[in-house]
Every structure is written in structure tokens, then in C-alpha cells.
Amino acid sequence: MDIHKADIRTEQDVELMVDSFYAKVNQDPLLSYVFNDFAEVEWQSHLPKMYQFWSTLIFGVQSYKGNPFAAHVPLPVDKTHFERWLSLFEENMDELFAGEVAEHTKLRAKSIAYVFSSKLAQIKNHELKIN
């Protein structure tokens, strides 16, 4: 563990994590297209939702209400996008934090990426069979 980095402890830490992560997403050619061009994400409303989402997962504070998976169904994403998302997420976490909570958060992100990627692949596979 890096003694110079603290673990995630506060809501401000979550905001730093989310803001710096999405700054990376916005610079990434693969992911920026999905968020900014296709989905036309309104960042001023999206970022507070992401603060709530991650605070709920990290601290157990039930501040997030929503269905994050449903929001991803119409997006033109596949396994490659989720692998890139996870890579940026882990890179961002490692740059900012060190500790048990940070490691657990990376595991949660890995689980989310796997589940979303798998479920979306099943949906798209099913749609191909119908058409």
C-alpha cells in the first residue's frame, strides 16, 4: 500500500474519484464518443447521480435511486467499451487512493462492468435472433 495515498473516506473523496474518472472518460476516444456524441450526457446532472451511485456502493448510504443498467441498454457498447471503462477506472483509483475501501471499490467496478457487459451481450444476441 502506498503510504502517501489515503483510502476513500469521505463524500469529497467520492466526488474527486468521479470527477477525475469522467475527465479521463472525456479524453478517451472510444468512451467519449458514447458519452458525449451518442448519449449526449448532460454532465451537470450526470455527475451528481454518479456521486450518489458510488456513495451508495462505498458507504452504504442509500442516496442513489435509479436503474443504471437500463440507461446502458440503448448505448452502442460492447465488451471492449467495458474493458476500457474498467481500465480507466482502476487507473484513476490507483492514482488517487490506496487502501481497503479503494480495493473493494475496484472490485465492485469490475463486477459492474462484467455484469453489464454480459447482460448487454445477451440482449443484443437475443435481438439478432429475433430479427
mmCIF file of C-alpha atoms in Angstrom, residues 49-124:
data_model
loop_
_atom_site.group_PDB
_atom_site.id
_atom_site.type_symbol
_atom_site.label_atom_id
_atom_site.label_comp_id
_atom_site.label_asym_id
_atom_site.label_seq_id
_atom_site.Cartn_x
_atom_site.Cartn_y
_atom_site.Cartn_z
ATOM 1 C CA LYS A 49 -26.016 10.959 -9.861
ATOM 2 C CA MET A 50 -22.637 9.242 -10.060
ATOM 3 C CA TYR A 51 -21.644 10.714 -6.673
ATOM 4 C CA GLN A 52 -24.819 9.220 -5.224
ATOM 5 C CA PHE A 53 -24.329 5.890 -7.006
ATOM 6 C CA TRP A 54 -20.778 5.399 -5.746
ATOM 7 C CA SER A 55 -21.561 6.733 -2.266
ATOM 8 C CA THR A 56 -24.328 4.157 -2.032
ATOM 9 C CA LEU A 57 -21.943 1.366 -3.050
ATOM 10 C CA ILE A 58 -18.984 2.545 -0.972
ATOM 11 C CA PHE A 59 -20.609 3.844 2.212
ATOM 12 C CA GLY A 60 -23.992 2.095 2.127
ATOM 13 C CA VAL A 61 -25.742 5.472 2.136
ATOM 14 C CA GLN A 62 -28.956 4.920 0.199
ATOM 15 C CA SER A 63 -28.761 8.179 -1.726
ATOM 16 C CA TYR A 64 -28.920 6.704 -5.243
ATOM 17 C CA LYS A 65 -32.232 5.878 -6.816
ATOM 18 C CA GLY A 66 -32.297 4.667 -10.366
ATOM 19 C CA ASN A 67 -31.715 1.830 -12.780
ATOM 20 C CA PRO A 68 -28.196 2.189 -14.114
ATOM 21 C CA PHE A 69 -28.415 -0.901 -16.296
ATOM 22 C CA ALA A 70 -31.490 0.315 -18.188
ATOM 23 C CA ALA A 71 -29.654 3.516 -19.096
ATOM 24 C CA HIS A 72 -26.970 1.433 -20.824
ATOM 25 C CA VAL A 73 -29.251 -0.760 -22.963
ATOM 26 C CA PRO A 74 -29.627 1.685 -25.892
ATOM 27 C CA LEU A 75 -25.918 2.565 -25.985
ATOM 28 C CA PRO A 76 -23.635 1.266 -28.767
ATOM 29 C CA VAL A 77 -21.303 -0.511 -26.361
ATOM 30 C CA ASP A 78 -19.756 -3.943 -26.152
ATOM 31 C CA LYS A 79 -17.154 -5.801 -24.129
ATOM 32 C CA THR A 80 -14.379 -3.566 -25.496
ATOM 33 C CA HIS A 81 -16.052 -0.465 -24.071
ATOM 34 C CA PHE A 82 -16.491 -2.038 -20.656
ATOM 35 C CA GLU A 83 -12.881 -3.236 -20.608
ATOM 36 C CA ARG A 84 -11.714 0.296 -21.405
ATOM 37 C CA TRP A 85 -14.086 1.789 -18.790
ATOM 38 C CA LEU A 86 -12.714 -0.596 -16.165
ATOM 39 C CA SER A 87 -9.108 0.081 -17.162
ATOM 40 C CA LEU A 88 -9.623 3.846 -16.778
ATOM 41 C CA PHE A 89 -11.499 3.347 -13.512
ATOM 42 C CA GLU A 90 -8.729 1.228 -11.982
ATOM 43 C CA GLU A 91 -6.012 3.585 -13.269
ATOM 44 C CA ASN A 92 -7.840 6.543 -11.740
ATOM 45 C CA MET A 93 -8.315 4.775 -8.406
ATOM 46 C CA ASP A 94 -4.655 3.766 -8.249
ATOM 47 C CA GLU A 95 -3.561 7.348 -8.944
ATOM 48 C CA LEU A 96 -5.701 8.774 -6.151
ATOM 49 C CA PHE A 97 -6.242 6.238 -3.383
ATOM 50 C CA ALA A 98 -4.760 3.266 -1.583
ATOM 51 C CA GLY A 99 -6.427 1.043 0.956
ATOM 52 C CA GLU A 100 -9.130 -1.488 1.648
ATOM 53 C CA VAL A 101 -12.060 0.698 0.559
ATOM 54 C CA ALA A 102 -10.304 1.634 -2.693
ATOM 55 C CA GLU A 103 -9.570 -2.028 -3.448
ATOM 56 C CA HIS A 104 -13.155 -3.018 -2.657
ATOM 57 C CA THR A 105 -14.407 -0.211 -4.920
ATOM 58 C CA LYS A 106 -12.278 -1.513 -7.796
ATOM 59 C CA LEU A 107 -13.763 -4.984 -7.258
ATOM 60 C CA ARG A 108 -17.279 -3.521 -7.356
ATOM 61 C CA ALA A 109 -16.435 -1.710 -10.602
ATOM 62 C CA LYS A 110 -15.079 -4.944 -12.089
ATOM 63 C CA SER A 111 -18.283 -6.748 -11.121
ATOM 64 C CA ILE A 112 -20.465 -3.982 -12.587
ATOM 65 C CA ALA A 113 -18.502 -3.985 -15.859
ATOM 66 C CA TYR A 114 -18.760 -7.781 -16.136
ATOM 67 C CA VAL A 115 -22.490 -7.938 -15.358
ATOM 68 C CA PHE A 116 -23.419 -5.027 -17.625
ATOM 69 C CA SER A 117 -21.258 -6.337 -20.472
ATOM 70 C CA SER A 118 -22.661 -9.870 -20.169
ATOM 71 C CA LYS A 119 -26.299 -8.788 -19.907
ATOM 72 C CA LEU A 120 -26.000 -6.373 -22.835
ATOM 73 C CA ALA A 121 -24.390 -9.089 -24.966
ATOM 74 C CA GLN A 122 -27.301 -11.416 -24.135
ATOM 75 C CA ILE A 123 -29.851 -8.739 -25.062
ATOM 76 C CA LYS A 124 -28.123 -7.955 -28.358
#
